């Protein structure tokens, strides 16, 4: 809406608003469509082992460029019409730009990669992505501290510092994963290369980034910086868990078992983490609600109250997070079923992971019913969001650790 | 009207044609009864079953049952369960069907009731929602307006322009005008189809459940094992606690099975080449790998597992008697080999062409090594304790030193309890057995006077044996050979068996483990899934926003617009949108004036 009223717009904001955003957005979408088309129709089709390299070969560039041009063409035909089309683009374009930045960062990191003689499958300690992950850990832990400090010193720049370091963490984490993808091809002559979403350690990094991105998006839209003091500690706890995983040797790049060698993995797993990540943010909002409620009930005059989003806002933020997560989680589960149908012969086999995904889904489905059909609000729902996330954690980590099943790839060995 | 049942029968017995009046009366009564049944019995039941508490109860039950099903491992061996829980709990759990819980009648009932509940809920709510979507009230009650958060008033000079600037400020909105007396009302709607989200989502779930039911009712899933070169047409599957079989309308022949490996020794690909035969005619041939099944006449064929398909094994039996003869025996895996010279039998269980083990100590970097081919068998015989044995073809090499051949022996018959048993001699080298025999023969029979004398005699015997077996010079690893002989002197005489069985040669055949499934409900489930995601997107991302504008004309020609807005979703965003609206209307009006 602002695009219409503003008279003068700066260059940066014009990149992200209106027609330019629209054209760029469709260029990106076209590029992705080009890649998908290459996977489906190009000479060799999709090859599990080296799609990454295919992408950056001349053939890949041709497909991507073709897709981009088609996408832009489409943008020109539609842009005349509606302002709604712009809004859709304005939401998506910053994400795409972020992805491009991550790819660029990853390219930069490859310059620091040790020579091939220095890395072996048996000893992966000097792969460069490890350093980048460490950077992510430091940035996110620091960000958690900043956000907590911000509650007590709302006027200082420390809140902005928290936001900035969280973003740094996101870019470090995301580009580290991309680098790890590349690195997996450096080991054992390239025959074990695969996307970095195959074990608990890798998906944890993904999860941190997703939580941060969802939170930061909500923060910038709804001016809710106080919530960071609840979101980032969750991430921090996860980071300690990931460091522990690393210390017991769970961070190695390992070959994929045949069942996981499928493009479905690259779709199913990240989408699931959009779900988990937003449930984490909802949990943080629930905790913040309970915390603020406690303060208010005790008649506290704490300055915290001024920094914090209001109860109503927190309630809404929790819902917003669930509203992002629930459809994503539903879609991820369905795609998981599609994959299962292809790999195991049945779309649903009551495998523990599947079943727990169903339980999580029921929990949040019930949350939505309670909210909209019973008009429940406030305390109950805040608790619901918190407890729902505990169920989610069990589905995510607990099932791998305690229950065995077809999803045993995530098992600690 | 001559049926035996119902109203017709009644009249037939009376043998009097029914009067016109009676027919009408009875029809009316029938109508009434139906309606009454609907209102007093069916509708309350529907309402109850389709009510939120019942739905939530069902969902909770489903969730709790699911938790039980994941904590209690499903479809394991009954013996394991008995072992784990003891007889009391075992029989309790078993009678509740907890070991195959997802197929029990009570679990199915929960799902059925959920379907019923969804259907009832849809039946009850859909008409109302459709009505609400159709009926748009053009006006807004003053009283109602008082309680609404989002509202503002604006005054303008020109009525027509004011109205058009509202409409240009909210492009894509659906507008409706209502005139009440002298007052004009505008009502705009955006996202009116939001309620379709609810209808779609709940219909989708019903569709998915129906699809699942179709799958269970009319589909099948089972396993078959086809040896390389063999054919099979029957699948087996678990039904409760027993196994059931089903014949396919075609045969599957496995032409080839192949495993590829990463250099860590982990398998990278399982590939079967299959041919489908119908009445002996070859219909199609295709390769399948995990993730890429074959589709034939509605049945999907998946790569699920593999195993030994009856490899042919050659064993060397080194007699532990005076003769020291070496016999060669041939047998296939899954058969029983009978020793012709004793009552001992070997029940051949499995063959593996490679055994990749991590040789590093715990905590050290991993060091993978292939221990070579092995064969598993159970040895039985009179007076023998049956044990599971794994015999290797190659000797055990540690630190480049030949430690001689070895067996793995499990006294419990469980592969987890294997213990390594070093035999001393390297049986892959026939001369060592000869040397051992020669040595034993040459050891003097009568007891020596002293320890030293005995040692000297043994040494002499060993030297003489070496001269006999290796006439052209001593072998290279003589010191290790000595150690091996000493080890075998320690263990071989104590072996309870009449011979030492060593794997000599093999001709390997795999079987490919296939899973065959027919799932007529699958497409229905996909349709439901698509609806579900689409419906959720409507539900979550389309808010139904409504704006009412009351256009009040005053006597001096001025108009006042009383604008009120409601959104059923996403209040924060709507607040912003609504605040912007005020500015937009003004700007649009001014720009309109300028032109
Ligand atoms: C199978 C599990 C079910 C799931 C996952 C589910 C999911 C949902 C979701 C996500 C909503 C959205 C809430 C909203 O945004 O308005 C909803 C609304 C609703 N559901 Fe369900 N539902 C289920 C079963 C049922 C059943 C069995 C009933 C029947 C009693 C029911 C009745 C309703 C009603 C009345 C609404 C409110 C619609 C509205 O206010 O717009 N649901 N459901």
PDB file of C-alpha atoms in Angstrom, chain A residues 157-369:
ATOM      1  CA  UNK A 157      21.447   0.000  20.108  1.00  0.00           C
ATOM      2  CA  UNK A 158      21.771  -3.462  21.557  1.00  0.00           C
ATOM      3  CA  UNK A 159      18.429  -4.571  20.168  1.00  0.00           C
ATOM      4  CA  UNK A 160      19.506  -3.630  16.666  1.00  0.00           C
ATOM      5  CA  UNK A 161      22.724  -5.507  17.299  1.00  0.00           C
ATOM      6  CA  UNK A 162      20.679  -8.582  18.179  1.00  0.00           C
ATOM      7  CA  UNK A 163      18.753  -8.350  14.938  1.00  0.00           C
ATOM      8  CA  UNK A 164      21.916  -7.779  12.917  1.00  0.00           C
ATOM      9  CA  UNK A 165      23.787 -10.711  14.432  1.00  0.00           C
ATOM     10  CA  UNK A 166      20.785 -12.963  13.968  1.00  0.00           C
ATOM     11  CA  UNK A 167      20.829 -12.094  10.268  1.00  0.00           C
ATOM     12  CA  UNK A 168      24.561 -12.737  10.131  1.00  0.00           C
ATOM     13  CA  UNK A 169      23.878 -16.112  11.720  1.00  0.00           C
ATOM     14  CA  UNK A 170      21.256 -16.910   9.101  1.00  0.00           C
ATOM     15  CA  UNK A 171      23.578 -16.108   6.226  1.00  0.00           C
ATOM     16  CA  UNK A 172      26.462 -17.956   7.826  1.00  0.00           C
ATOM     17  CA  UNK A 173      24.298 -21.009   8.467  1.00  0.00           C
ATOM     18  CA  UNK A 174      22.597 -21.074   5.085  1.00  0.00           C
ATOM     19  CA  UNK A 175      25.769 -20.567   3.118  1.00  0.00           C
ATOM     20  CA  UNK A 176      27.595 -23.102   5.306  1.00  0.00           C
ATOM     21  CA  UNK A 177      25.019 -25.693   4.315  1.00  0.00           C
ATOM     22  CA  UNK A 178      25.488 -24.856   0.653  1.00  0.00           C
ATOM     23  CA  UNK A 179      29.243 -25.109   1.098  1.00  0.00           C
ATOM     24  CA  UNK A 180      28.803 -28.461   2.806  1.00  0.00           C
ATOM     25  CA  UNK A 181      26.814 -29.622  -0.185  1.00  0.00           C
ATOM     26  CA  UNK A 182      29.716 -28.672  -2.412  1.00  0.00           C
ATOM     27  CA  UNK A 183      32.218 -30.242  -0.031  1.00  0.00           C
ATOM     28  CA  UNK A 184      30.415 -33.550  -0.032  1.00  0.00           C
ATOM     29  CA  UNK A 185      31.591 -33.843  -3.625  1.00  0.00           C
ATOM     30  CA  UNK A 186      35.206 -33.327  -2.637  1.00  0.00           C
ATOM     31  CA  UNK A 187      35.211 -36.518  -0.585  1.00  0.00           C
ATOM     32  CA  UNK A 188      35.878 -39.946  -2.006  1.00  0.00           C
ATOM     33  CA  UNK A 189      36.104 -38.730  -5.556  1.00  0.00           C
ATOM     34  CA  UNK A 190      32.626 -37.262  -5.531  1.00  0.00           C
ATOM     35  CA  UNK A 191      30.604 -40.442  -5.353  1.00  0.00           C
ATOM     36  CA  UNK A 192      28.922 -39.614  -2.045  1.00  0.00           C
ATOM     37  CA  UNK A 193      27.830 -36.053  -2.815  1.00  0.00           C
ATOM     38  CA  UNK A 194      24.359 -35.160  -1.593  1.00  0.00           C
ATOM     39  CA  UNK A 195      22.257 -32.290  -0.314  1.00  0.00           C
ATOM     40  CA  UNK A 196      22.994 -31.376   3.299  1.00  0.00           C
ATOM     41  CA  UNK A 197      19.664 -32.455   4.726  1.00  0.00           C
ATOM     42  CA  UNK A 198      20.525 -36.048   5.460  1.00  0.00           C
ATOM     43  CA  UNK A 199      21.356 -36.205   9.151  1.00  0.00           C
ATOM     44  CA  UNK A 200      20.396 -34.635  12.447  1.00  0.00           C
ATOM     45  CA  UNK A 201      23.363 -32.293  12.534  1.00  0.00           C
ATOM     46  CA  UNK A 202      22.659 -30.837   9.114  1.00  0.00           C
ATOM     47  CA  UNK A 203      18.971 -30.379   9.643  1.00  0.00           C
ATOM     48  CA  UNK A 204      19.654 -28.679  12.949  1.00  0.00           C
ATOM     49  CA  UNK A 205      21.592 -25.961  11.139  1.00  0.00           C
ATOM     50  CA  UNK A 206      18.715 -25.655   8.726  1.00  0.00           C
ATOM     51  CA  UNK A 207      16.292 -25.411  11.615  1.00  0.00           C
ATOM     52  CA  UNK A 208      18.205 -22.554  13.278  1.00  0.00           C
ATOM     53  CA  UNK A 209      18.170 -20.605  10.040  1.00  0.00           C
ATOM     54  CA  UNK A 210      14.465 -21.215   9.472  1.00  0.00           C
ATOM     55  CA  UNK A 211      13.553 -20.176  13.012  1.00  0.00           C
ATOM     56  CA  UNK A 212      15.601 -16.997  12.664  1.00  0.00           C
ATOM     57  CA  UNK A 213      14.204 -16.120   9.261  1.00  0.00           C
ATOM     58  CA  UNK A 214      10.608 -16.583  10.356  1.00  0.00           C
ATOM     59  CA  UNK A 215      11.166 -14.654  13.519  1.00  0.00           C
ATOM     60  CA  UNK A 216      13.075 -11.836  11.843  1.00  0.00           C
ATOM     61  CA  UNK A 217      10.370 -11.487   9.225  1.00  0.00           C
ATOM     62  CA  UNK A 218       7.716 -11.221  11.898  1.00  0.00           C
ATOM     63  CA  UNK A 219       9.904  -8.811  13.837  1.00  0.00           C
ATOM     64  CA  UNK A 220      10.345  -6.434  10.964  1.00  0.00           C
ATOM     65  CA  UNK A 221       6.673  -6.538   9.994  1.00  0.00           C
ATOM     66  CA  UNK A 222       5.199  -6.235  13.427  1.00  0.00           C
ATOM     67  CA  UNK A 223       7.768  -4.314  15.349  1.00  0.00           C
ATOM     68  CA  UNK A 224       8.101  -7.080  17.887  1.00  0.00           C
ATOM     69  CA  UNK A 225      11.716  -7.059  18.908  1.00  0.00           C
ATOM     70  CA  UNK A 226      10.991  -8.036  22.490  1.00  0.00           C
ATOM     71  CA  UNK A 227      10.019 -11.484  21.276  1.00  0.00           C
ATOM     72  CA  UNK A 228      13.621 -12.151  20.277  1.00  0.00           C
ATOM     73  CA  UNK A 229      14.521 -12.696  23.900  1.00  0.00           C
ATOM     74  CA  UNK A 230      12.361 -15.809  23.767  1.00  0.00           C
ATOM     75  CA  UNK A 231      13.077 -17.058  20.267  1.00  0.00           C
ATOM     76  CA  UNK A 232      16.836 -16.825  20.269  1.00  0.00           C
ATOM     77  CA  UNK A 233      17.344 -18.762  23.517  1.00  0.00           C
ATOM     78  CA  UNK A 234      15.488 -21.657  21.907  1.00  0.00           C
ATOM     79  CA  UNK A 235      17.955 -21.437  19.046  1.00  0.00           C
ATOM     80  CA  UNK A 236      20.820 -21.173  21.523  1.00  0.00           C
ATOM     81  CA  UNK A 237      19.704 -24.357  23.263  1.00  0.00           C
ATOM     82  CA  UNK A 238      19.613 -26.059  19.889  1.00  0.00           C
ATOM     83  CA  UNK A 239      23.115 -24.844  19.135  1.00  0.00           C
ATOM     84  CA  UNK A 240      24.463 -26.466  22.270  1.00  0.00           C
ATOM     85  CA  UNK A 241      22.777 -29.679  21.254  1.00  0.00           C
ATOM     86  CA  UNK A 242      24.335 -29.437  17.794  1.00  0.00           C
ATOM     87  CA  UNK A 243      27.761 -28.802  19.306  1.00  0.00           C
ATOM     88  CA  UNK A 244      27.286 -31.927  21.393  1.00  0.00           C
ATOM     89  CA  UNK A 245      26.312 -33.857  18.268  1.00  0.00           C
ATOM     90  CA  UNK A 246      29.477 -32.638  16.630  1.00  0.00           C
ATOM     91  CA  UNK A 247      31.566 -33.666  19.614  1.00  0.00           C
ATOM     92  CA  UNK A 248      30.344 -37.240  19.387  1.00  0.00           C
ATOM     93  CA  UNK A 249      31.183 -37.395  15.713  1.00  0.00           C
ATOM     94  CA  UNK A 250      27.697 -36.986  14.282  1.00  0.00           C
ATOM     95  CA  UNK A 251      28.698 -34.146  12.004  1.00  0.00           C
ATOM     96  CA  UNK A 252      30.561 -36.189   9.401  1.00  0.00           C
ATOM     97  CA  UNK A 253      29.429 -36.237   5.815  1.00  0.00           C
ATOM     98  CA  UNK A 254      28.383 -39.819   5.172  1.00  0.00           C
ATOM     99  CA  UNK A 255      27.170 -41.612   2.079  1.00  0.00           C
ATOM    100  CA  UNK A 256      23.415 -41.764   1.633  1.00  0.00           C
ATOM    101  CA  UNK A 257      21.610 -45.049   2.009  1.00  0.00           C
ATOM    102  CA  UNK A 258      19.757 -45.941  -1.201  1.00  0.00           C
ATOM    103  CA  UNK A 259      16.321 -45.071   0.208  1.00  0.00           C
ATOM    104  CA  UNK A 260      17.349 -41.445   0.677  1.00  0.00           C
ATOM    105  CA  UNK A 261      18.764 -41.006  -2.803  1.00  0.00           C
ATOM    106  CA  UNK A 262      15.825 -39.143  -4.190  1.00  0.00           C
ATOM    107  CA  UNK A 263      14.974 -35.614  -5.156  1.00  0.00           C
ATOM    108  CA  UNK A 264      12.044 -35.907  -2.794  1.00  0.00           C
ATOM    109  CA  UNK A 265      14.440 -35.576   0.105  1.00  0.00           C
ATOM    110  CA  UNK A 266      15.424 -32.096  -1.002  1.00  0.00           C
ATOM    111  CA  UNK A 267      11.788 -31.005  -0.991  1.00  0.00           C
ATOM    112  CA  UNK A 268      10.341 -32.977   1.883  1.00  0.00           C
ATOM    113  CA  UNK A 269      12.950 -32.285   4.531  1.00  0.00           C
ATOM    114  CA  UNK A 270      13.352 -28.492   4.204  1.00  0.00           C
ATOM    115  CA  UNK A 271       9.604 -28.034   4.038  1.00  0.00           C
ATOM    116  CA  UNK A 272       9.207 -29.976   7.240  1.00  0.00           C
ATOM    117  CA  UNK A 273      11.616 -27.613   8.875  1.00  0.00           C
ATOM    118  CA  UNK A 274       9.581 -24.622   7.834  1.00  0.00           C
ATOM    119  CA  UNK A 275       6.888 -26.278   9.928  1.00  0.00           C
ATOM    120  CA  UNK A 276       9.110 -27.051  12.899  1.00  0.00           C
ATOM    121  CA  UNK A 277      10.702 -23.608  12.757  1.00  0.00           C
ATOM    122  CA  UNK A 278       7.436 -21.750  12.865  1.00  0.00           C
ATOM    123  CA  UNK A 279       6.160 -23.929  15.684  1.00  0.00           C
ATOM    124  CA  UNK A 280       9.280 -22.914  17.592  1.00  0.00           C
ATOM    125  CA  UNK A 281       8.465 -19.260  17.015  1.00  0.00           C
ATOM    126  CA  UNK A 282       4.881 -19.885  18.137  1.00  0.00           C
ATOM    127  CA  UNK A 283       6.240 -21.514  21.275  1.00  0.00           C
ATOM    128  CA  UNK A 284       8.421 -18.456  21.947  1.00  0.00           C
ATOM    129  CA  UNK A 285       5.420 -16.190  21.511  1.00  0.00           C
ATOM    130  CA  UNK A 286       3.476 -18.390  23.900  1.00  0.00           C
ATOM    131  CA  UNK A 287       6.227 -18.185  26.490  1.00  0.00           C
ATOM    132  CA  UNK A 288       6.453 -14.436  26.046  1.00  0.00           C
ATOM    133  CA  UNK A 289       2.694 -14.208  26.538  1.00  0.00           C
ATOM    134  CA  UNK A 290       2.843 -16.192  29.758  1.00  0.00           C
ATOM    135  CA  UNK A 291       5.756 -14.131  30.982  1.00  0.00           C
ATOM    136  CA  UNK A 292       4.108 -10.820  30.274  1.00  0.00           C
ATOM    137  CA  UNK A 293       0.867 -12.030  31.740  1.00  0.00           C
ATOM    138  CA  UNK A 294       2.656 -12.950  34.936  1.00  0.00           C
ATOM    139  CA  UNK A 295       4.211  -9.489  35.089  1.00  0.00           C
ATOM    140  CA  UNK A 296       0.922  -7.768  34.481  1.00  0.00           C
ATOM    141  CA  UNK A 297      -0.943  -9.836  37.021  1.00  0.00           C
ATOM    142  CA  UNK A 298       1.585  -9.053  39.676  1.00  0.00           C
ATOM    143  CA  UNK A 299       1.024  -5.375  38.944  1.00  0.00           C
ATOM    144  CA  UNK A 300       4.600  -4.910  37.986  1.00  0.00           C
ATOM    145  CA  UNK A 301       5.642  -1.511  36.665  1.00  0.00           C
ATOM    146  CA  UNK A 302       8.679  -3.035  35.046  1.00  0.00           C
ATOM    147  CA  UNK A 303      10.122  -1.221  32.093  1.00  0.00           C
ATOM    148  CA  UNK A 304      10.009  -4.522  30.323  1.00  0.00           C
ATOM    149  CA  UNK A 305       6.350  -3.953  29.716  1.00  0.00           C
ATOM    150  CA  UNK A 306       7.135  -1.018  27.494  1.00  0.00           C
ATOM    151  CA  UNK A 307       9.465  -3.020  25.225  1.00  0.00           C
ATOM    152  CA  UNK A 308       7.337  -6.054  24.979  1.00  0.00           C
ATOM    153  CA  UNK A 309       4.630  -6.519  22.393  1.00  0.00           C
ATOM    154  CA  UNK A 310       1.212  -6.425  24.002  1.00  0.00           C
ATOM    155  CA  UNK A 311      -0.592  -9.608  25.025  1.00  0.00           C
ATOM    156  CA  UNK A 312      -2.898  -9.302  22.085  1.00  0.00           C
ATOM    157  CA  UNK A 313      -0.014  -8.848  19.699  1.00  0.00           C
ATOM    158  CA  UNK A 314       1.788 -11.858  21.131  1.00  0.00           C
ATOM    159  CA  UNK A 315      -1.351 -13.919  20.802  1.00  0.00           C
ATOM    160  CA  UNK A 316      -1.544 -12.871  17.180  1.00  0.00           C
ATOM    161  CA  UNK A 317       2.104 -13.516  16.522  1.00  0.00           C
ATOM    162  CA  UNK A 318       1.760 -17.057  17.838  1.00  0.00           C
ATOM    163  CA  UNK A 319      -1.162 -17.557  15.501  1.00  0.00           C
ATOM    164  CA  UNK A 320       0.776 -16.057  12.603  1.00  0.00           C
ATOM    165  CA  UNK A 321       3.614 -18.444  13.182  1.00  0.00           C
ATOM    166  CA  UNK A 322       1.232 -21.399  13.288  1.00  0.00           C
ATOM    167  CA  UNK A 323      -0.439 -20.080  10.155  1.00  0.00           C
ATOM    168  CA  UNK A 324       2.896 -20.251   8.348  1.00  0.00           C
ATOM    169  CA  UNK A 325       3.818 -23.588   9.852  1.00  0.00           C
ATOM    170  CA  UNK A 326       0.593 -25.557   9.631  1.00  0.00           C
ATOM    171  CA  UNK A 327       0.123 -25.470   5.852  1.00  0.00           C
ATOM    172  CA  UNK A 328       3.841 -26.012   5.311  1.00  0.00           C
ATOM    173  CA  UNK A 329       3.835 -28.946   7.675  1.00  0.00           C
ATOM    174  CA  UNK A 330       0.735 -30.371   6.039  1.00  0.00           C
ATOM    175  CA  UNK A 331       2.316 -30.092   2.620  1.00  0.00           C
ATOM    176  CA  UNK A 332       5.567 -31.583   3.898  1.00  0.00           C
ATOM    177  CA  UNK A 333       3.728 -34.545   5.371  1.00  0.00           C
ATOM    178  CA  UNK A 334       1.828 -35.074   2.150  1.00  0.00           C
ATOM    179  CA  UNK A 335       5.024 -34.922   0.126  1.00  0.00           C
ATOM    180  CA  UNK A 336       6.537 -37.354   2.594  1.00  0.00           C
ATOM    181  CA  UNK A 337       3.616 -39.653   1.894  1.00  0.00           C
ATOM    182  CA  UNK A 338       4.214 -39.238  -1.831  1.00  0.00           C
ATOM    183  CA  UNK A 339       7.832 -40.153  -1.368  1.00  0.00           C
ATOM    184  CA  UNK A 340       6.926 -43.131   0.790  1.00  0.00           C
ATOM    185  CA  UNK A 341       4.528 -44.247  -1.905  1.00  0.00           C
ATOM    186  CA  UNK A 342       7.360 -44.154  -4.371  1.00  0.00           C
ATOM    187  CA  UNK A 343      10.107 -45.666  -2.262  1.00  0.00           C
ATOM    188  CA  UNK A 344       8.373 -48.026   0.143  1.00  0.00           C
ATOM    189  CA  UNK A 345       5.232 -48.898  -1.701  1.00  0.00           C
ATOM    190  CA  UNK A 346       2.666 -47.298   0.575  1.00  0.00           C
ATOM    191  CA  UNK A 347       1.838 -43.713   1.310  1.00  0.00           C
ATOM    192  CA  UNK A 348       1.255 -44.428   4.950  1.00  0.00           C
ATOM    193  CA  UNK A 349       2.791 -47.227   6.953  1.00  0.00           C
ATOM    194  CA  UNK A 350       2.380 -46.021  10.540  1.00  0.00           C
ATOM    195  CA  UNK A 351       6.097 -45.677  10.889  1.00  0.00           C
ATOM    196  CA  UNK A 352       6.915 -43.879  14.172  1.00  0.00           C
ATOM    197  CA  UNK A 353       8.069 -40.698  12.473  1.00  0.00           C
ATOM    198  CA  UNK A 354       4.979 -40.564  10.303  1.00  0.00           C
ATOM    199  CA  UNK A 355       2.754 -41.245  13.234  1.00  0.00           C
ATOM    200  CA  UNK A 356       4.341 -38.555  15.325  1.00  0.00           C
ATOM    201  CA  UNK A 357       4.038 -36.128  12.454  1.00  0.00           C
ATOM    202  CA  UNK A 358       0.337 -36.945  12.492  1.00  0.00           C
ATOM    203  CA  UNK A 359       0.231 -36.303  16.232  1.00  0.00           C
ATOM    204  CA  UNK A 360       1.940 -32.949  15.817  1.00  0.00           C
ATOM    205  CA  UNK A 361      -0.484 -32.119  13.062  1.00  0.00           C
ATOM    206  CA  UNK A 362      -3.447 -33.048  15.246  1.00  0.00           C
ATOM    207  CA  UNK A 363      -2.095 -30.933  18.095  1.00  0.00           C
ATOM    208  CA  UNK A 364      -1.879 -27.833  15.943  1.00  0.00           C
ATOM    209  CA  UNK A 365      -5.128 -28.637  14.194  1.00  0.00           C
ATOM    210  CA  UNK A 366      -6.725 -28.697  17.627  1.00  0.00           C
ATOM    211  CA  UNK A 367      -5.019 -25.398  18.423  1.00  0.00           C
ATOM    212  CA  UNK A 368      -6.672 -23.831  15.403  1.00  0.00           C
ATOM    213  CA  UNK A 369     -10.050 -25.292  16.303  1.00  0.00           C
TER     214      UNK A 369
END
